Each structure stands twice: as C-alpha cells, then as structure tokens.
GROMACS .gro file of C-alpha atoms in nm:
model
  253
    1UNK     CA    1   9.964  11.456   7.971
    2UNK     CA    2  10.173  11.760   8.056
    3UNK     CA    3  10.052  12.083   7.931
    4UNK     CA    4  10.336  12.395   7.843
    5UNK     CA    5  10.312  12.619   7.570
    6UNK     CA    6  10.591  12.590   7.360
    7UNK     CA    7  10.898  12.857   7.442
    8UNK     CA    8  10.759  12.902   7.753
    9UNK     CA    9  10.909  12.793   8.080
   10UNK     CA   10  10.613  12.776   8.304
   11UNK     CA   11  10.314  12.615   8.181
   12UNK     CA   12  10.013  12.821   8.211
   13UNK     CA   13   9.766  12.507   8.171
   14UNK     CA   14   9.723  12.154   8.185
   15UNK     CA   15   9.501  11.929   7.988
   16UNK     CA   16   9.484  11.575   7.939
   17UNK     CA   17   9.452  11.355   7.551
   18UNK     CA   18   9.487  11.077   7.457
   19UNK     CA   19   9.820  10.878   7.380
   20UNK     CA   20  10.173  11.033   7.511
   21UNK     CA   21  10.155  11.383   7.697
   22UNK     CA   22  10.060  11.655   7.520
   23UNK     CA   23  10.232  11.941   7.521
   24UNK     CA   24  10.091  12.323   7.391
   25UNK     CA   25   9.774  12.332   7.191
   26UNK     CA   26   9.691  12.618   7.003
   27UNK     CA   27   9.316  12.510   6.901
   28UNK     CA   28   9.171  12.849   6.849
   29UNK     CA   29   9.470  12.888   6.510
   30UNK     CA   30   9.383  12.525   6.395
   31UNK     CA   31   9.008  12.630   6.398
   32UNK     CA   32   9.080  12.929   6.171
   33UNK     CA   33   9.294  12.753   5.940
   34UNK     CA   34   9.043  12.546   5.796
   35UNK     CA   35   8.738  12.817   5.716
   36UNK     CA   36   8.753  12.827   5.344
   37UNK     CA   37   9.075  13.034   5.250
   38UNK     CA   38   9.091  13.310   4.986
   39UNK     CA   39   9.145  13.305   4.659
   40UNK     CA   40   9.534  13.280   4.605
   41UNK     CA   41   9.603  13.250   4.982
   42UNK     CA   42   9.946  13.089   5.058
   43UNK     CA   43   9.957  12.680   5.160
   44UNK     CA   44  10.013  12.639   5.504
   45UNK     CA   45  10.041  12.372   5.743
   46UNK     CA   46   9.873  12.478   6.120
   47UNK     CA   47   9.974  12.203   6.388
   48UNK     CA   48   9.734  12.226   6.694
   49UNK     CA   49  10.016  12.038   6.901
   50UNK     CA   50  10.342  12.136   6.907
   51UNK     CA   51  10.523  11.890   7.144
   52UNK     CA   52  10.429  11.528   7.250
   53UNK     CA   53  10.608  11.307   7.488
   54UNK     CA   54  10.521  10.941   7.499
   55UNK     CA   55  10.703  10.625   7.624
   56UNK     CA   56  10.821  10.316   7.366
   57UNK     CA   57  10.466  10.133   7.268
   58UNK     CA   58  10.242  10.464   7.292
   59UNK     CA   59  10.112  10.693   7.000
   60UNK     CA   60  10.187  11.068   6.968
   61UNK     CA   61   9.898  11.256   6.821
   62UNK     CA   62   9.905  11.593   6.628
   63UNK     CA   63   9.638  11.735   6.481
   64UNK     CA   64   9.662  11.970   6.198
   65UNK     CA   65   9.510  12.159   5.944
   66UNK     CA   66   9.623  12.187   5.580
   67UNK     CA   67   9.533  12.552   5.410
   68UNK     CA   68   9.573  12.555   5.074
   69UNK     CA   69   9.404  12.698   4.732
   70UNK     CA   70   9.485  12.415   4.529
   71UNK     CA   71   9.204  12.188   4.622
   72UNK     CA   72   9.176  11.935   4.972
   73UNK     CA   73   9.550  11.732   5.004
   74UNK     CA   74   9.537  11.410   5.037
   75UNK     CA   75   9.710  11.212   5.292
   76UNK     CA   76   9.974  11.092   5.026
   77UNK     CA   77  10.105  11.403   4.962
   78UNK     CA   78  10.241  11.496   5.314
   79UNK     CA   79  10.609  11.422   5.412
   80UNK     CA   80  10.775  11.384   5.772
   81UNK     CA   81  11.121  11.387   5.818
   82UNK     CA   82  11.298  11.489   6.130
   83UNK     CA   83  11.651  11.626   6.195
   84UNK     CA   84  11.760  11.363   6.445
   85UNK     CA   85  11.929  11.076   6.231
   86UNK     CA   86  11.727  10.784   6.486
   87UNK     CA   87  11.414  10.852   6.355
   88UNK     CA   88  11.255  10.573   6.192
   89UNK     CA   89  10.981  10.655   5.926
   90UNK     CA   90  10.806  10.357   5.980
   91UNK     CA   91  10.648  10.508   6.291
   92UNK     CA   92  10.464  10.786   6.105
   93UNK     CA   93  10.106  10.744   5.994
   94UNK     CA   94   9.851  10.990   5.849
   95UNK     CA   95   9.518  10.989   5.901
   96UNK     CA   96   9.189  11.190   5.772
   97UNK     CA   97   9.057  11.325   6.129
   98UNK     CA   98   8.731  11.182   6.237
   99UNK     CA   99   8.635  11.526   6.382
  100UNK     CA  100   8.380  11.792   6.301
  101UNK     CA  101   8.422  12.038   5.989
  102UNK     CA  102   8.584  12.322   6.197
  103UNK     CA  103   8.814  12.102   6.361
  104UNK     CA  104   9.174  11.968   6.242
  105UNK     CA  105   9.130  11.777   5.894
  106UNK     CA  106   9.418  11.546   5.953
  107UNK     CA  107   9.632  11.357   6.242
  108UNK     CA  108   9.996  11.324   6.209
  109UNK     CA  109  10.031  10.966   6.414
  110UNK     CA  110  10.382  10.909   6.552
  111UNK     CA  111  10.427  10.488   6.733
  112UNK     CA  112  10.758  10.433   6.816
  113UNK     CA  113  10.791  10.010   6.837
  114UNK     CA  114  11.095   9.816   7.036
  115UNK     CA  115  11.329  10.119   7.013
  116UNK     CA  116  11.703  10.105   7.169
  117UNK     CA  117  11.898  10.307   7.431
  118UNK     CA  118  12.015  10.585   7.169
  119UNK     CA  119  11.683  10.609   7.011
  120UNK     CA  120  11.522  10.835   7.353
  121UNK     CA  121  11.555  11.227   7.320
  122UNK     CA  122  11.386  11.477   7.167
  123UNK     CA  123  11.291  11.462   6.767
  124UNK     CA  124  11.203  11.758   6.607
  125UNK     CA  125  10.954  11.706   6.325
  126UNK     CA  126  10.942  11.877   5.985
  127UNK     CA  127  10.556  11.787   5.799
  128UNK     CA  128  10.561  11.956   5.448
  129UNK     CA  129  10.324  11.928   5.183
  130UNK     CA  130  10.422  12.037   4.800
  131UNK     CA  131  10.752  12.107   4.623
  132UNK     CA  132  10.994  12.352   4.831
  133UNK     CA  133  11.034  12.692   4.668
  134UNK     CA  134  10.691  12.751   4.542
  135UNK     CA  135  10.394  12.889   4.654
  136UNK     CA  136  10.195  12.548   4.676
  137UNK     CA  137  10.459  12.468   4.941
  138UNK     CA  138  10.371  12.402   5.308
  139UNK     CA  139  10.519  12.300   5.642
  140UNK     CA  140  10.461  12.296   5.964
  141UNK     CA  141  10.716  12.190   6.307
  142UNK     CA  142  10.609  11.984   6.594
  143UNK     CA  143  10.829  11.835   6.828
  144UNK     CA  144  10.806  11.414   6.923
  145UNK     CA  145  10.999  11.318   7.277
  146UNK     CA  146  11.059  10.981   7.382
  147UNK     CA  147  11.128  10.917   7.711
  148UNK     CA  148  11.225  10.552   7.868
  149UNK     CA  149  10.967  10.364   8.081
  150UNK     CA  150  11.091  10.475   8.394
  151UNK     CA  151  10.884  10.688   8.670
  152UNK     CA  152  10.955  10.837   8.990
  153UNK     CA  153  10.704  10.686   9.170
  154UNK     CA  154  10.677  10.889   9.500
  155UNK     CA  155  10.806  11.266   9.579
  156UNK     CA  156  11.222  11.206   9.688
  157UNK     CA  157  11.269  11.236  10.064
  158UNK     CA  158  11.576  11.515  10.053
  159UNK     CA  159  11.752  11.571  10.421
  160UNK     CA  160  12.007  11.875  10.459
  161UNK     CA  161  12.025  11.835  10.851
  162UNK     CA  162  12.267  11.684  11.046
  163UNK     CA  163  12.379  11.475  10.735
  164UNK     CA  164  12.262  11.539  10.385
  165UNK     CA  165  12.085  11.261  10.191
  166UNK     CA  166  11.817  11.131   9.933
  167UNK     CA  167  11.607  10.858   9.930
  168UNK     CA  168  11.320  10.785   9.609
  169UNK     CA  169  11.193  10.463   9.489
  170UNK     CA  170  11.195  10.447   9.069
  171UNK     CA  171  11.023  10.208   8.874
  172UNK     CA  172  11.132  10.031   8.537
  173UNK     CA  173  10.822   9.937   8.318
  174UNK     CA  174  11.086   9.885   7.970
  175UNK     CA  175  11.174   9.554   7.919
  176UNK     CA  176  11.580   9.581   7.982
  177UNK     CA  177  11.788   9.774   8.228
  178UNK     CA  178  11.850  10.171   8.190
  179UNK     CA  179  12.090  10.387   8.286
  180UNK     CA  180  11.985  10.622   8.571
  181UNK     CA  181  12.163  10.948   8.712
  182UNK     CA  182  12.027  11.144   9.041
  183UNK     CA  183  12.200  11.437   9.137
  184UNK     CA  184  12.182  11.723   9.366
  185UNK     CA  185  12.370  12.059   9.334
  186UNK     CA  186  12.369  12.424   9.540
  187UNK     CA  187  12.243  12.688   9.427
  188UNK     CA  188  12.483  12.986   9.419
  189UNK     CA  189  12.796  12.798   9.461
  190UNK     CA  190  12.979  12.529   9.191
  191UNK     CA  191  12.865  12.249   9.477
  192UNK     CA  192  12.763  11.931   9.301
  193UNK     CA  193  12.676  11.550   9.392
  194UNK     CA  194  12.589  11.279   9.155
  195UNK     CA  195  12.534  10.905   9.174
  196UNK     CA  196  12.495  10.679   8.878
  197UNK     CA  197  12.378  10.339   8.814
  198UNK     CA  198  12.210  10.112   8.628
  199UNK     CA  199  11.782  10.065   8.675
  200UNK     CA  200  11.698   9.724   8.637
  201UNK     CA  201  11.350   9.568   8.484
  202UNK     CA  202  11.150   9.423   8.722
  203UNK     CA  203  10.783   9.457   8.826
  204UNK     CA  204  10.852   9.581   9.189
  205UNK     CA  205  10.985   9.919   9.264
  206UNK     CA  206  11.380  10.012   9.315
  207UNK     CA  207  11.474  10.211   9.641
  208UNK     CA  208  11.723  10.425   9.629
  209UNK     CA  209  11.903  10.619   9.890
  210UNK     CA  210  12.249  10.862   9.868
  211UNK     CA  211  12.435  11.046  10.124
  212UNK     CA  212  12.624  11.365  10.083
  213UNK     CA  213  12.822  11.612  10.250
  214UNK     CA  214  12.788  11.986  10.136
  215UNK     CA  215  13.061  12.151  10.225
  216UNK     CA  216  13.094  12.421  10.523
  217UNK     CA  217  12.849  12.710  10.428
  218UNK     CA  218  12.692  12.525  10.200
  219UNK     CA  219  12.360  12.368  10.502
  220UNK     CA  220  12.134  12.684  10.396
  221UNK     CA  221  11.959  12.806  10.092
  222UNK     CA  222  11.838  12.625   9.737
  223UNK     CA  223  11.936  12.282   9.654
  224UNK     CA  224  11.825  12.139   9.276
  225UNK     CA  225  11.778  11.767   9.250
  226UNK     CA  226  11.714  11.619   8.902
  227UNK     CA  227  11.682  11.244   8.801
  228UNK     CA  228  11.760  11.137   8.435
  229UNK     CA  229  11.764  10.815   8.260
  230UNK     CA  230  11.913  10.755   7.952
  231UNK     CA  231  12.000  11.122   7.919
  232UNK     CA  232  11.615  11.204   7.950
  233UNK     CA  233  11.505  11.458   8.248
  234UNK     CA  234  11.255  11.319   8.437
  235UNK     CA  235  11.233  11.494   8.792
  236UNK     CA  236  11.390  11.800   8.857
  237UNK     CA  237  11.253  12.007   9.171
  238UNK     CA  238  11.393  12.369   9.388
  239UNK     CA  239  11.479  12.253   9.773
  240UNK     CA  240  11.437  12.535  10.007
  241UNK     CA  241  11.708  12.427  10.327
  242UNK     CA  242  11.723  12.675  10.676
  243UNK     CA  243  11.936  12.556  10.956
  244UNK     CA  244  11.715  12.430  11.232
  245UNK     CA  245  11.642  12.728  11.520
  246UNK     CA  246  11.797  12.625  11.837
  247UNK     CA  247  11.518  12.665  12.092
  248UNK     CA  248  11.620  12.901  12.312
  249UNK     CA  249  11.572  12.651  12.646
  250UNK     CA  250  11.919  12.454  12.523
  251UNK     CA  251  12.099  12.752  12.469
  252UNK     CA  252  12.342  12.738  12.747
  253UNK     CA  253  12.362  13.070  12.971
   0.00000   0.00000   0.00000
C-alpha cells in the first residue's frame, strides 16, 4: 500500500495494511480521540485514514474514532454518502473494531463488487453521525479510489537517442478489456505524444512499444511519461535526456 499524507505531494512514509493501499494515517489524532472526552465536548468523527486505493474485489479499510458526550454510537447510527453519483451504498459496512481500548473504536469497510468502466475514479466520502445543525452532529472525510486491475509490470524502457521510443509490458488482471493511454510530453515546450488503445484480459502480459519524433531542439532535457487506464493514473515518472558526448577520437580534425 502506498503511503502520502494527504495534501501533500511527496510522501514522507510508506507503510503497508491490509486490503487496498493505504494512503495517510494520522494514528497519534485517532489515539487521542477516544480518551474519555469532557463534559459537553463537541461530537466528532477522527478518521485515522484518509485515502485508500484498492482494485474491484478488494476492501478499503478506515479506521475511526467517534467522540461524543452523548454516550458510545452505535454502528446504526453512522451514515456514508459520497459526492460522486457511482457510488453504490451497498459496498459500505461498519464494523465495531477488534482493537485495543486506545485504538480506533470502529472500521468504515468500503468492497466494491463487479463494478463497470465509469464506476473507477476517485470517491470522496462523507461519514456523519447525528442530525446536521446541532451540536450532537459529527463527520468526518476520507477519500475511496478505485483503480482498474491493470499494472505496469516492469519499469518502461524510454530511448531519446537516435530515434525516440517506449517500450513496457502491462498486465490486465479485470475480467474485460480496458482502455489504456501512454503518453510522453517535454518539459518546457507544448511537445506532446500519445498512443491509445484498448488492454485486453488475458493471463499473459501485453508488450507494448511506440516510436516518436521530438522535434528539432527538443533531444535534451525532461521528458514526463504517464500511463492511464480508464482515466486512472497509474505510472507517471521525470526522464532526464543529454545528447550523447562525441568521443573526441571521431571528431574529425
């Protein structure tokens, strides 16, 4: 699971769970949350994950913690809803954590089944507890990304020199075909290449290979390439390209 704190681009950690990749935990706020609030404290809702990506058949798992003075919630009482219209409440389950007494008290479970092509993306999740507008009110945000069954399985071969071109092998694990897109673009120009094409299912791995021409001037400095399927980034990595030295032997005198 892939570790990033959320809002930040560069992730200072990694650390792996159970179920999806996990993305930011904040375990240190969820602990505090449940020591015995006081008297008239405000309900709130501490997540200790804020992002989880998983592929179609895996479970997304966020802990949280419920603060309240109004007694212990019970797992009835919470509500999920999410602001993307292809999210399907019949993924969600609630659970009493197993864990010890300072840990999380619940786990917000999130199984996407057979989904379809529009259902990848990200879902941003809303879990409240209580009636909006008063003080027994609580909710906290976590973010659910689904991503297609697709991997890059080894690091792309990218040539600038004498002719530009790309070569990767992806693999399909979903159970139909998916739309792919590889591109590669200069950095510090409007320079852009991109192929397109359809990933089929099958148990062996695709190879893929493009060709390109950058135009004159264009041979030297930072090339992105980025591979997406079904609209979902899923590679995306800096190329550093020098022109080749001439040694000085062939240099004619």
């Amino acid at each position: 699971m892939d570790l990033r704190i959320a809002g930040e681009k560069d992730p200072p950690s990694q650390r792996q769970g159970q179920g999806g990749r996990i993305v930011a935990r904040n375990a240190v706020q969820a602990v505090d949350a449940v020591r015995a609030a006081p008297a008239g404290a405000v309900s709130d809702i501490i997540l200790a994950v804020a992002e989880c990506q998983l592929t179609p058949g895996e479970t997304a798992r966020f802990p949280f913690a419920a603060r309240t003075a109004y007694g212990i919630p019970s797992i009835h009482d919470f509500n999920v809803v999410s602001d993307n219209p292809n999210f399907d409440p019949e993924w969600v389950r609630l659970r009493r954590s197993a864990g010890d007494s300072y840990g999380p008290h619940y786990i917000l479970e999130i199984t996407p089944g057979d989904i379809g092509r529009s259902q990848y993306g990200a879902y941003p999740l809303r879990l409240s507890w209580g009636a909006a507008g008063t003080n027994r009110y609580a909710v906290g945000r976590c973010t659910l990304v689904i991503t297609p069954c697709v991997r890059v399985v080894t690091e792309p071969a990218v040539k600038i020199w004498p002719a530009g071109q790309i070569c990767l092998s992806l693999e399909n694990r979903g159970s139909t075909g998916i739309d792919v897109s590889v591109s590669i673009r200069h950095r510090g120009s409007d320079w852009s290449k991109e192929w397109e094409f359809e990933l089929p299912a099958k148990d062996d791995q695709f190879s893929f290979s493009g060709r390109f021409d950058p135009p004159d001037g264009k041979r030297s400095g930072d090339f992105e390439l980025a591979v997406s399927a079904a609209g979902v980034l899923l590679f995306r990595r800096t190329i550093r390209a020098r022109r080749p030295l001439i040694p000085r032997r062939l240099i004619p005198v």
